[in-house]
Amino acid sequence: MNGETVLKAKHLHTIFRNAENGYSVAKFVTYDTNEEDFTATGYFHELQEDVIYVLHGAYVEHYRYGMQFQVASYERMQPNDEESLIRYFSSSLFSGIGKKSAQDIVMTLGEEAITKIKQDPNVLLEVKSLNFKKRESIIRGINEHDEEEDSIVFFTKCGLSVRNIVKLEAAYGEQAVAIVKENPYRMVTDIDGIGFATADKLAANLSFEKDHPYRIKAAVLSNVMELCMSSGDSYTTRIAIQRRMQKLFGNEIELESYLEQLEMERLLIREDERIYHHTQYDAEKGIAVFLNEFAYTQETIDENELDSKLNALKERYHISYDSIQREAIRSFFNTPLSIITGGPGTGKTTIVQGILALAKIFLPNERIALCAPTGRAAKRLAEVCDYPAMTLHSLLRWDLETNTFQANAQEPLPYEVVIIDEFSMVDAWLFYHLAMACANVKKLLLIGDEDQLPSVGCGCVLRDILAANIIKTTRLHKIFRQHEGSDVITLAHQVKEGYEDIIDDAKDVAFFPAESHEIKDMVLKIVQNAFEKGFSDTDVQVLAPMYGGVAGIDALNIALQKMINPADGYKKEVKVGYRIFREHDKVLQLKNQPDDGVYNGDIGTILEIISADEDIHHQHCIIADFDGVLVEYRGEAIYHLTHAYCISIHKAQGSEYPIVVLPIVADYRYMLQKRLVYTAITRAKKSLVLLGNREVFRRSLESNEHHTRKTTLLSRILAYNE
């Protein structure tokens, strides 16, 4: 890209447009004697066909779609010659105005027609061929364009992004500026993706007082959700909210009146001493109803015939099922809703393979959805089961911009059977939305390890459902995986029981003593040793429980990057905060981007970096490859990436790696507890290398959660039939 190019071009048609953020791919033709057509991409308000635009940008060769004109900014061209004015007035911007009427306007009012109409709409009375309806159409078209431009200017000056401006205009229409000026904090409840901090910044630009009632009310609502998200609880308390308000406002506020207002608007729900954000309350209530009423239809299969077909599977696929596994399969076919829970190596996936094979026989006409909470978990499930799998967000057709699901009660899922793996990672809000979309579903199977970490989002759904004991559940205990990596599985089951005595004699597990300051160098040696044995950086994954410190994720990523992908003068790189991203870096996706086909927890490789001085948007651009899915990152989106040489245990959940390297040191002691260590160990498929302090490791096995999540889902499930 060698500087900015300015094109005058007529919009022909829009190929693609994201209604939420305005990103468009459109066909234009240059407004000159050559009339060359081209494809342009960028963020636009709704483009009008046959209107002339001035496009500022540059031609770029897209790695997938070829040459395109990348638009950095644009404006509607102000027609100032006879031909342009006739095209303008006869465009789709002015309903009912044809070429003849447009010619009459220009002939009567001349080349200053637009300016004259803006200054005095009555000048249109001079155009004798125009009736009242046509005059109104022209005035309305010109005014609407001006209002649109005014709103862009206003919100841009207030620091809002184009994406958020489009959201505001979609929600509030022509009144967007007036509504926001009156109460900018309305955006917190009305516009998904605009939080208290954004509204507060805009309010400051509008000179709102720090103790304005609108601000206090929005702060109360936002902090209820923040308290729940930070703890994983489904509710909070008045004391906790008051403490937050004291910190934010510096003095005591009259909390009760704001709670009453929010309760009247049903944004908060109060039960006894508990205070819920309405989303969490609705999720718990909805799940309880769903689980108690799910048996919409109930069909059973003859058990003798089922056993006969299972025996045939043994002959064909050399899969042998024990009595507990057979019971799990029978439960799936003979009950609408069932659960399978168990640790690694206990045969959960083998059961799914059997179910899918038998479904071809017993449920030949039923559509089956196989899914998992994360992209990597879904990919692994698909590979093992040789059956298409997807993320839950994809299944429910999640829209990133509006944070809504296209699959819902009005448009239910087109599947009769849904199987969800890694269910321990599913939070209450997500499961509630799945439940609402299950009108067509006849069978639902939930599979998860109850001893792994709970979901990142609020709730502890698998724990509460199991405790309710109203759903047919199969618990798997026997370890079947007796090959390479079986020592890892044995250790995992020991850790679950709170002890270990296998490490010293294990072939697949090693423990090297080290102090915190020695961890970095030892990790480098272990990883280098794995490379020398033929493993790649995708085979070896370093995990750690925290980011800071000499043995934290950040320090280990910096050291591993220097060893695995050092600067060489050829690979391009860009500094983002304290991180340096370099071509060929191993990177981790931090947020779901469904439109790009990449999800939280996915690991990829940086293919190319385009520096800001080469980019028409004057922003750094990173192109990363996630198993064949190419994704571009610019601006704020770059912060959706981090290095993946070392990642957190939470981010690794749902994934497996041939070799896992896990430091365990005193620096981590506050974070370390049995469930976290168990989750980390179960990420290793073949080999596990522990290093650090053996005593700290043993103490972690005796430590249960520092915070037990507070929810009321269990009581709601049990109280349903009372």
XYZ file of C-alpha atoms in Angstrom:
722
model
C 0.000 0.000 0.000
C 1.672 3.138 -1.194
C -0.356 6.013 0.238
C -4.019 6.897 0.011
C -6.090 6.691 -3.179
C -9.280 8.714 -3.641
C -11.965 7.337 -5.949
C -15.224 8.857 -7.093
C -17.508 5.899 -7.653
C -21.161 4.962 -8.031
C -22.520 2.237 -5.754
C -24.029 -0.579 -7.814
C -25.058 -3.124 -5.189
C -24.027 -4.551 -1.819
C -22.716 -8.115 -1.854
C -22.595 -8.536 1.939
C -23.449 -6.331 4.899
C -23.278 -7.011 8.624
C -26.255 -5.039 9.920
C -24.788 -4.816 13.412
C -21.377 -3.289 12.716
C -21.870 -1.944 9.174
C -19.018 -3.959 7.648
C -19.831 -4.295 3.950
C -18.542 -5.760 0.722
C -19.961 -3.758 -2.176
C -19.678 -3.373 -5.919
C -18.863 0.088 -7.304
C -18.087 1.571 -10.712
C -15.675 4.471 -11.072
C -17.331 7.793 -11.841
C -15.235 8.661 -14.864
C -14.998 7.939 -18.571
C -13.459 4.486 -17.955
C -16.341 3.283 -15.719
C -14.347 0.377 -14.276
C -16.175 -1.757 -11.750
C -14.437 -2.916 -8.538
C -15.121 -4.453 -5.142
C -14.785 -2.295 -2.025
C -14.723 -3.343 1.633
C -15.130 -1.284 4.781
C -17.535 0.001 7.420
C -20.458 1.875 5.861
C -23.870 3.124 6.774
C -26.427 1.588 4.433
C -25.241 2.430 0.933
C -27.709 3.843 -1.562
C -27.705 2.370 -5.053
C -26.732 4.727 -7.902
C -25.391 7.334 -5.451
C -21.900 8.725 -6.038
C -19.432 8.343 -3.164
C -15.923 9.624 -2.597
C -13.916 6.656 -1.266
C -10.591 7.151 0.522
C -8.453 4.048 0.728
C -6.145 1.778 -1.229
C -6.174 -1.255 -3.453
C -5.018 -4.341 -1.550
C -4.682 -7.949 -2.572
C -6.713 -10.014 -0.128
C -5.136 -13.386 0.616
C -8.423 -15.134 -0.172
C -10.556 -12.863 -2.375
C -8.007 -11.137 -4.597
C -7.773 -7.416 -5.372
C -10.151 -5.154 -3.444
C -10.397 -1.469 -2.600
C -10.072 -1.160 1.170
C -12.033 1.904 2.314
C -10.649 3.877 5.248
C -13.210 6.699 5.054
C -15.876 7.919 2.690
C -18.469 10.593 2.122
C -21.404 10.965 -0.152
C -20.312 13.055 -3.099
C -21.982 16.424 -3.245
C -23.097 16.656 -6.883
C -22.054 19.945 -8.442
C -22.513 19.425 -12.156
C -25.658 18.961 -14.183
C -25.218 15.239 -14.910
C -24.305 14.365 -11.324
C -27.225 16.341 -9.929
C -29.680 14.556 -12.214
C -28.281 11.174 -11.119
C -28.443 12.282 -7.484
C -32.070 13.425 -7.505
C -33.205 10.372 -9.481
C -31.406 7.948 -7.142
C -33.065 5.610 -4.629
C -32.459 8.233 -1.945
C -35.527 10.104 -3.243
C -38.606 7.900 -3.516
C -40.825 8.658 -6.504
C -38.380 10.972 -8.281
C -37.531 9.843 -11.796
C -35.073 11.192 -14.320
C -37.568 13.669 -15.828
C -38.357 15.243 -12.427
C -34.633 15.339 -11.593
C -33.926 17.161 -14.854
C -36.659 19.717 -14.088
C -35.132 20.391 -10.625
C -31.658 20.967 -12.062
C -32.895 23.088 -14.981
C -34.923 25.281 -12.605
C -32.567 25.577 -9.610
C -29.205 25.147 -11.331
C -25.969 23.641 -9.974
C -26.624 25.110 -6.479
C -29.884 23.143 -6.207
C -28.966 21.213 -3.053
C -27.718 24.264 -1.172
C -30.818 26.247 -2.158
C -33.154 23.459 -0.968
C -31.324 23.177 2.371
C -31.549 26.929 2.922
C -35.210 27.210 1.868
C -37.228 24.102 0.946
C -39.899 26.375 -0.560
C -37.652 26.898 -3.601
C -39.015 23.566 -4.816
C -42.311 25.374 -5.514
C -40.526 26.930 -8.472
C -40.272 23.498 -10.081
C -43.748 23.354 -11.625
C -43.690 19.634 -12.458
C -43.306 18.620 -8.792
C -46.388 17.828 -6.761
C -46.546 17.969 -2.942
C -45.551 14.307 -2.505
C -42.431 14.673 -4.659
C -41.385 17.878 -2.879
C -41.712 16.117 0.491
C -39.652 13.167 -0.808
C -36.793 15.473 -1.818
C -36.811 17.424 1.466
C -36.955 14.215 3.517
C -34.092 12.581 1.582
C -31.777 15.558 2.029
C -32.613 15.979 5.737
C -32.187 12.282 6.543
C -28.738 12.317 5.002
C -27.766 15.390 7.041
C -29.048 13.854 10.303
C -27.086 10.668 9.629
C -23.879 12.616 9.109
C -24.553 14.733 12.219
C -24.906 11.642 14.424
C -21.627 10.232 13.122
C -19.833 13.475 13.908
C -21.359 13.737 17.390
C -20.626 10.166 18.507
C -17.180 10.118 16.938
C -16.239 13.274 18.854
C -17.400 11.499 22.021
C -14.949 8.676 21.338
C -17.373 5.920 20.282
C -16.245 3.390 17.701
C -17.993 3.013 14.348
C -19.263 -0.372 15.493
C -20.941 1.107 18.564
C -22.325 4.038 16.563
C -24.029 1.582 14.218
C -25.461 -0.268 17.223
C -26.819 2.970 18.686
C -28.474 4.020 15.456
C -29.961 0.551 14.997
C -31.468 0.725 18.492
C -32.544 4.367 18.659
C -32.934 5.357 15.015
C -33.183 9.056 14.214
C -33.438 9.914 17.914
C -30.042 8.406 18.780
C -28.288 11.696 19.519
C -31.235 13.153 21.475
C -31.678 9.987 23.563
C -28.003 9.696 24.420
C -27.730 13.389 25.278
C -30.655 13.026 27.678
C -29.301 9.898 29.408
C -26.087 8.278 28.119
C -26.368 5.579 30.784
C -29.362 4.104 28.985
C -26.839 2.476 26.688
C -25.725 0.138 29.490
C -29.080 -1.658 29.490
C -30.171 -1.025 25.896
C -27.026 -1.754 23.863
C -25.140 -5.000 24.282
C -21.402 -4.441 24.245
C -21.589 -0.922 25.668
C -20.758 -1.084 29.343
C -20.641 1.363 32.210
C -17.120 2.596 31.380
C -18.081 3.578 27.813
C -21.287 5.284 28.940
C -19.392 7.058 31.725
C -16.834 8.436 29.287
C -19.556 9.763 26.999
C -21.431 11.236 29.979
C -18.283 13.082 31.032
C -18.087 14.628 27.551
C -21.671 15.760 28.062
C -20.776 17.286 31.466
C -22.886 14.920 33.584
C -22.175 15.231 37.316
C -20.309 12.358 39.006
C -23.175 11.870 41.455
C -25.957 12.144 38.865
C -28.776 9.670 39.664
C -28.526 8.162 36.176
C -24.850 7.388 36.830
C -25.472 5.841 40.255
C -28.291 3.664 38.950
C -26.194 2.376 36.046
C -23.268 1.732 38.390
C -25.433 -0.379 40.718
C -26.688 -2.540 37.844
C -23.245 -2.962 36.293
C -21.620 -3.895 39.577
C -24.176 -6.582 40.337
C -23.145 -8.322 37.124
C -19.447 -7.691 37.700
C -19.626 -9.174 41.201
C -21.292 -12.308 39.831
C -18.893 -12.683 36.904
C -15.798 -12.281 39.085
C -16.978 -14.887 41.610
C -18.970 -17.240 39.384
C -21.936 -16.836 41.732
C -25.440 -16.463 40.324
C -26.316 -13.721 42.814
C -24.731 -11.172 45.130
C -25.685 -9.314 48.292
C -26.547 -5.804 49.340
C -23.398 -5.573 51.476
C -21.163 -6.449 48.513
C -22.883 -3.865 46.285
C -22.659 -1.168 48.961
C -18.926 -1.838 49.309
C -18.458 -1.375 45.552
C -20.491 1.831 45.539
C -18.439 3.218 48.415
C -15.268 2.590 46.443
C -16.678 4.178 43.275
C -18.376 7.249 44.770
C -16.342 7.750 47.923
C -19.359 8.282 50.132
C -22.478 6.494 51.306
C -25.280 6.445 48.747
C -28.937 5.663 49.326
C -28.745 2.213 47.769
C -32.299 1.089 48.519
C -34.002 3.593 46.235
C -31.847 2.544 43.283
C -32.434 -1.149 44.008
C -36.165 -0.490 44.049
C -36.022 1.319 40.699
C -34.011 -1.475 39.083
C -36.334 -4.068 40.578
C -39.407 -2.269 39.227
C -37.808 -2.292 35.776
C -36.984 -6.000 36.292
C -33.319 -5.439 35.665
C -32.554 -6.809 39.125
C -34.451 -9.505 41.018
C -34.423 -9.788 44.823
C -35.151 -12.958 46.763
C -34.597 -12.812 50.515
C -31.078 -11.396 50.896
C -30.045 -12.432 47.406
C -29.800 -9.946 44.517
C -29.728 -11.332 40.967
C -29.026 -9.716 37.647
C -32.145 -10.566 35.644
C -30.157 -12.700 33.168
C -28.908 -15.032 35.919
C -32.299 -15.255 37.606
C -34.023 -16.094 34.319
C -31.330 -18.654 33.516
C -31.810 -20.565 36.760
C -35.612 -20.470 36.569
C -35.589 -21.500 32.906
C -33.180 -24.399 33.437
C -35.225 -25.737 36.361
C -38.407 -25.741 34.277
C -36.637 -27.290 31.290
C -35.089 -30.167 33.243
C -38.366 -31.034 34.929
C -40.479 -30.847 31.776
C -38.077 -32.077 29.093
C -39.683 -35.471 28.452
C -41.697 -34.154 25.500
C -41.720 -37.613 23.897
C -40.505 -40.908 25.249
C -39.569 -43.828 23.041
C -37.907 -47.026 24.195
C -35.873 -49.641 22.344
C -35.945 -53.355 23.034
C -32.941 -54.052 25.273
C -32.247 -57.484 23.778
C -32.058 -55.973 20.296
C -29.853 -53.162 21.628
C -27.478 -55.666 23.258
C -27.371 -57.680 20.040
C -26.330 -54.641 18.027
C -23.736 -53.701 20.682
C -22.207 -57.163 20.346
C -22.083 -56.664 16.581
C -20.178 -53.399 17.126
C -17.595 -55.343 19.103
C -17.021 -57.635 16.150
C -16.897 -54.840 13.568
C -14.975 -52.106 15.424
C -13.210 -54.190 18.084
C -14.854 -52.088 20.801
C -15.831 -53.908 23.967
C -18.257 -52.298 26.406
C -18.476 -53.259 30.073
C -21.767 -53.343 31.989
C -21.574 -49.687 33.104
C -20.867 -48.436 29.592
C -23.706 -50.564 28.237
C -26.001 -49.040 30.846
C -24.997 -45.546 29.680
C -25.887 -46.444 26.085
C -29.214 -47.983 27.148
C -30.011 -44.847 29.156
C -29.402 -42.670 26.121
C -31.781 -44.655 23.899
C -34.481 -45.250 26.520
C -34.637 -41.873 28.311
C -35.019 -38.389 26.855
C -32.375 -36.809 29.094
C -29.249 -38.487 30.459
C -25.807 -37.668 31.844
C -22.456 -39.440 31.578
C -19.734 -38.306 33.956
C -16.256 -39.645 34.583
C -12.572 -38.833 34.519
C -10.027 -39.316 31.709
C -9.631 -42.782 30.228
C -12.990 -44.016 31.560
C -14.503 -44.477 28.095
C -16.783 -41.454 27.671
C -15.783 -40.944 24.038
C -16.013 -44.684 23.317
C -19.629 -44.569 24.492
C -20.357 -41.672 22.142
C -18.849 -43.655 19.256
C -21.186 -46.533 20.075
C -24.210 -44.253 20.361
C -23.504 -42.668 16.969
C -23.096 -46.082 15.344
C -26.314 -47.450 16.890
C -28.248 -44.272 16.101
C -27.910 -45.118 12.405
C -29.887 -48.280 13.172
C -32.375 -47.193 15.830
C -32.756 -43.488 14.987
C -32.192 -43.437 11.204
C -34.357 -40.376 10.585
C -33.223 -38.280 13.530
C -30.820 -35.399 13.009
C -27.957 -35.431 15.520
C -25.951 -32.432 16.735
C -22.598 -33.238 18.326
C -21.113 -30.242 20.130
C -18.769 -28.889 22.804
C -18.259 -25.492 24.489
C -14.979 -24.598 22.740
C -13.636 -24.810 19.218
C -10.720 -27.053 20.155
C -12.966 -29.395 22.163
C -15.385 -29.644 19.229
C -12.534 -30.323 16.800
C -11.121 -33.060 19.029
C -14.575 -34.611 19.424
C -15.087 -34.635 15.652
C -11.711 -36.284 15.071
C -12.213 -39.014 17.666
C -15.827 -39.796 16.738
C -15.399 -39.296 12.972
C -18.575 -37.218 13.013
C -19.107 -33.480 12.429
C -19.043 -31.458 15.657
C -19.527 -27.778 16.389
C -19.332 -25.320 19.261
C -22.464 -24.608 21.284
C -22.325 -21.007 20.107
C -22.325 -22.170 16.486
C -25.158 -24.586 17.195
C -27.248 -21.745 18.627
C -26.132 -19.320 15.884
C -24.726 -16.761 18.280
C -24.454 -13.170 17.068
C -21.339 -11.489 18.453
C -22.565 -7.926 17.960
C -25.895 -8.281 19.758
C -24.891 -11.149 22.073
C -28.064 -12.975 21.079
C -28.818 -16.406 19.660
C -30.657 -16.881 16.370
C -31.762 -20.337 17.543
C -34.379 -19.772 20.231
C -37.966 -20.572 21.232
C -39.304 -18.972 18.045
C -36.696 -20.633 15.796
C -35.794 -23.892 17.563
C -32.868 -26.113 16.672
C -33.425 -28.368 13.633
C -32.166 -31.441 15.526
C -33.901 -34.283 17.330
C -30.768 -35.405 19.193
C -28.190 -33.168 20.894
C -25.002 -34.513 22.506
C -22.836 -32.064 24.485
C -19.294 -32.986 25.534
C -17.194 -31.130 28.164
C -20.395 -30.024 29.846
C -18.582 -28.898 33.009
C -17.534 -25.804 31.017
C -21.117 -24.757 30.220
C -22.439 -21.848 32.298
C -26.052 -21.210 33.311
C -26.725 -18.472 30.758
C -25.543 -20.608 27.816
C -27.420 -23.730 28.936
C -30.588 -21.681 29.438
C -30.451 -20.471 25.837
C -29.855 -24.023 24.624
C -32.879 -25.149 26.645
C -35.084 -22.488 25.052
C -34.142 -23.747 21.580
C -34.882 -27.441 22.244
C -38.524 -27.674 21.139
C -37.628 -30.246 18.451
C -35.101 -32.157 20.561
C -36.179 -35.619 21.702
C -32.915 -36.720 23.286
C -30.302 -34.700 25.128
C -27.075 -36.232 26.422
C -24.747 -34.263 28.709
C -21.175 -35.536 29.078
C -18.675 -34.062 31.495
C -16.141 -34.556 34.244
C -17.639 -33.266 37.489
C -14.176 -32.925 39.046
C -12.877 -30.413 36.500
C -12.997 -26.641 36.875
C -16.458 -25.077 36.585
C -17.456 -22.740 33.779
C -15.837 -19.331 33.325
C -19.321 -17.785 33.337
C -21.732 -17.738 36.258
C -23.146 -20.882 37.812
C -22.065 -24.455 38.446
C -24.558 -26.210 36.211
C -23.168 -29.751 36.035
C -22.595 -29.848 39.809
C -26.126 -28.657 40.568
C -27.830 -30.972 38.063
C -25.966 -33.992 39.406
C -26.803 -33.030 42.980
C -30.501 -32.787 42.102
C -30.438 -36.476 41.154
C -33.520 -36.248 38.928
C -31.774 -37.246 35.678
C -30.558 -40.692 34.720
C -26.792 -40.518 35.357
C -23.997 -42.965 34.585
C -20.785 -42.488 36.580
C -17.704 -44.075 35.004
C -14.851 -45.120 37.282
C -12.975 -47.930 35.525
C -9.888 -46.814 33.553
C -9.753 -48.378 30.072
C -6.856 -46.529 28.471
C -3.968 -48.914 29.136
C -1.326 -47.649 26.717
C 1.032 -44.719 26.331
C -0.116 -41.970 28.669
C -1.890 -44.324 31.085
C 0.333 -43.163 33.969
C -1.051 -39.678 33.436
C -4.579 -41.044 33.782
C -3.668 -42.978 36.924
C -2.147 -39.836 38.441
C -5.247 -37.832 37.553
C -7.495 -40.279 39.373
C -5.185 -40.268 42.374
C -5.203 -36.480 42.461
C -8.989 -36.568 42.374
C -8.862 -38.680 45.515
C -6.396 -36.275 47.130
C -3.118 -38.225 46.985
C -0.362 -39.481 44.642
C 2.114 -42.365 44.850
C 2.826 -43.093 41.192
C 5.153 -40.307 40.054
C 8.468 -41.836 41.152
C 7.793 -45.068 39.237
C 5.847 -43.673 36.295
C 7.044 -43.847 32.678
C 4.782 -41.105 31.330
C 5.061 -38.687 34.266
C 8.158 -36.938 35.601
C 8.713 -34.469 38.437
C 11.833 -32.265 38.505
C 12.556 -30.232 41.644
C 13.029 -26.492 41.040
C 12.711 -23.153 42.761
C 10.612 -20.372 41.232
C 13.625 -18.560 39.758
C 14.774 -21.794 38.083
C 11.471 -22.590 36.389
C 12.043 -20.533 33.230
C 15.387 -22.150 32.338
C 14.105 -25.636 33.147
C 10.993 -25.189 31.003
C 13.210 -24.122 28.087
C 15.391 -27.235 28.512
C 12.374 -29.556 28.696
C 10.748 -28.043 25.604
C 14.043 -28.101 23.679
C 14.485 -31.758 24.615
C 11.018 -32.546 23.265
C 11.877 -30.795 19.986
C 15.065 -32.829 19.674
C 12.944 -35.976 19.987
C 10.834 -34.879 17.025
C 7.914 -33.140 18.730
C 6.714 -29.749 17.447
C 5.552 -26.672 19.325
C 1.947 -27.757 18.678
C 2.654 -31.050 20.491
C 4.123 -29.425 23.601
C 1.993 -27.158 25.774
C 3.237 -25.344 28.857
C 0.496 -24.568 31.394
C 0.537 -22.294 34.431
C -2.151 -21.026 36.824
C -1.229 -17.318 36.926
C 0.176 -14.578 34.674
C 2.540 -12.627 36.918
C 5.856 -13.496 38.564
C 9.109 -15.062 37.406
C 7.326 -18.371 36.803
C 4.117 -16.876 35.451
C 2.516 -17.194 32.026
C 3.821 -13.849 30.745
C 7.465 -14.505 31.722
C 7.384 -18.027 30.284
C 5.834 -16.833 27.013
C 8.557 -14.229 26.536
C 11.305 -16.795 27.196
C 9.728 -19.493 25.018
C 9.155 -17.056 22.155
C 12.842 -16.078 22.209
C 13.829 -19.741 21.976
C 11.202 -21.055 19.563
C 10.623 -18.031 17.315
C 13.435 -15.506 17.804
C 13.807 -12.238 15.894
C 15.950 -12.769 12.807
C 15.666 -9.568 10.774
C 13.365 -11.226 8.242
C 10.189 -11.996 10.168
C 8.002 -8.922 10.653
C 6.901 -8.081 14.163
C 4.727 -5.563 15.977
C 4.660 -4.438 19.601
C 1.225 -4.430 21.267
C 1.473 -3.256 24.861
C 4.273 -5.258 26.410
C 3.913 -8.113 23.911
C 5.822 -8.481 20.660
C 3.913 -10.439 18.043
C 6.112 -11.936 15.360
C 5.400 -13.871 12.185
C 5.283 -17.646 12.940
C 4.316 -17.016 16.591
C 2.031 -19.514 18.290
C -1.016 -17.524 19.437
C -4.156 -18.033 21.518
C -7.609 -16.603 20.757
C -9.118 -14.906 23.834
C -12.668 -14.153 22.629
C -15.300 -15.774 20.445
C -15.385 -14.375 16.886
C -18.078 -16.521 15.243
C -18.130 -14.489 12.022
C -14.459 -15.377 11.542
C -14.862 -19.011 12.599
C -12.499 -18.687 15.572
C -13.348 -19.143 19.244
C -12.035 -18.522 22.734
C -9.240 -21.037 23.426
C -8.333 -21.761 19.796
C -4.598 -21.907 19.079
C -3.123 -20.760 15.785
C -0.023 -19.376 14.067
C 0.708 -15.860 12.801
C 1.204 -16.025 9.032
C 1.764 -12.364 8.226
C 2.080 -8.981 9.903
C 1.331 -5.709 8.100
C 2.715 -2.670 9.892
C 0.639 0.480 10.468
C 2.624 2.545 7.948
C 1.751 0.002 5.242
C -1.930 -0.237 6.172
C -4.567 2.139 4.792
C -6.266 2.261 8.204
C -2.920 3.172 9.721
C -3.323 0.200 12.059
C -1.227 -2.882 12.545
C -2.734 -5.966 10.901
C -2.064 -9.541 11.985
C -3.160 -12.486 9.839
C -3.307 -15.753 11.769
C -4.036 -19.321 10.708
C -6.257 -21.456 12.956
C -6.194 -24.934 11.425
C -6.885 -23.562 7.956
C -9.171 -20.722 9.082
C -7.457 -17.402 8.266
C -8.375 -14.437 10.471
C -7.368 -10.758 10.196
C -6.841 -8.657 13.335
C -6.747 -4.865 13.383
C -7.159 -2.195 16.033
C -8.883 -3.440 19.185
C -9.246 -6.932 17.717
C -5.488 -7.472 18.110
C -6.108 -7.573 21.856
C -8.108 -10.766 21.246
C -4.730 -12.488 20.731
C -1.998 -13.490 23.134
C 0.976 -15.823 22.911
C 0.243 -19.510 23.336
C 3.638 -21.021 24.160
C 2.375 -21.000 27.747
C -1.341 -20.648 28.518
C -3.538 -20.713 31.594
C -5.101 -23.942 32.813
C -8.549 -22.403 32.358
C -7.818 -21.666 28.689
C -6.567 -25.214 28.150
C -9.793 -26.770 29.416
C -11.483 -28.794 26.705
C -8.185 -29.439 24.891
C -5.597 -32.228 24.909
C -1.888 -32.083 24.072
C 0.613 -34.930 23.596
C 2.985 -33.368 26.144
C 2.060 -31.003 28.980
C 4.678 -29.146 31.029
C 3.275 -27.929 34.350
C 5.252 -25.846 36.870
C 4.075 -26.152 40.496
C 5.775 -23.605 42.752
C 5.110 -21.707 45.965
C 4.461 -18.534 43.956
C 1.218 -20.154 42.803
C 0.124 -21.317 46.253
C -2.960 -19.095 46.488
C -4.197 -20.338 43.114
C -3.361 -24.002 43.590
C -6.162 -26.315 44.594
C -7.054 -29.880 43.736
C -9.591 -29.171 40.987
C -7.193 -26.842 39.139
C -4.289 -29.320 39.301
C -6.576 -32.166 38.231
C -7.784 -30.166 35.214
C -4.186 -29.377 34.205
C -3.045 -32.990 34.473
C -5.956 -34.261 32.388
C -4.854 -32.041 29.468
C -1.871 -34.383 28.870
C -2.541 -37.120 26.346
C 0.802 -38.957 26.420
C 3.299 -37.363 28.778
C 3.272 -34.993 31.739
C 6.296 -33.115 33.046
C 5.894 -31.511 36.465
C 8.562 -29.261 37.887
C 8.781 -27.238 41.049
C 8.198 -28.008 44.696
C 6.963 -31.518 45.526
C 5.553 -30.439 48.878
C 3.597 -27.571 47.297
C 2.200 -30.095 44.821
C 1.109 -32.455 47.595
C -0.496 -29.655 49.605
C -2.483 -28.590 46.550
C -4.086 -32.041 46.461
C -5.476 -31.441 49.947
C -6.852 -28.008 49.075
C -10.417 -27.706 47.867
C -11.882 -24.596 46.240
C -11.084 -21.309 47.951
C -14.546 -20.167 46.919
C -17.526 -22.473 46.512
C -19.859 -20.922 43.982
C -23.146 -19.680 45.379
C -26.107 -20.638 43.211
C -29.780 -21.474 43.708
C -30.211 -23.718 40.677
C -30.263 -26.897 42.766
C -32.999 -25.617 45.069
C -35.056 -24.438 42.065
C -34.802 -27.860 40.386
C -35.892 -29.641 43.566
C -38.635 -27.137 44.388
C -40.244 -27.377 40.957
C -42.670 -30.165 41.868
C -43.326 -29.087 45.452
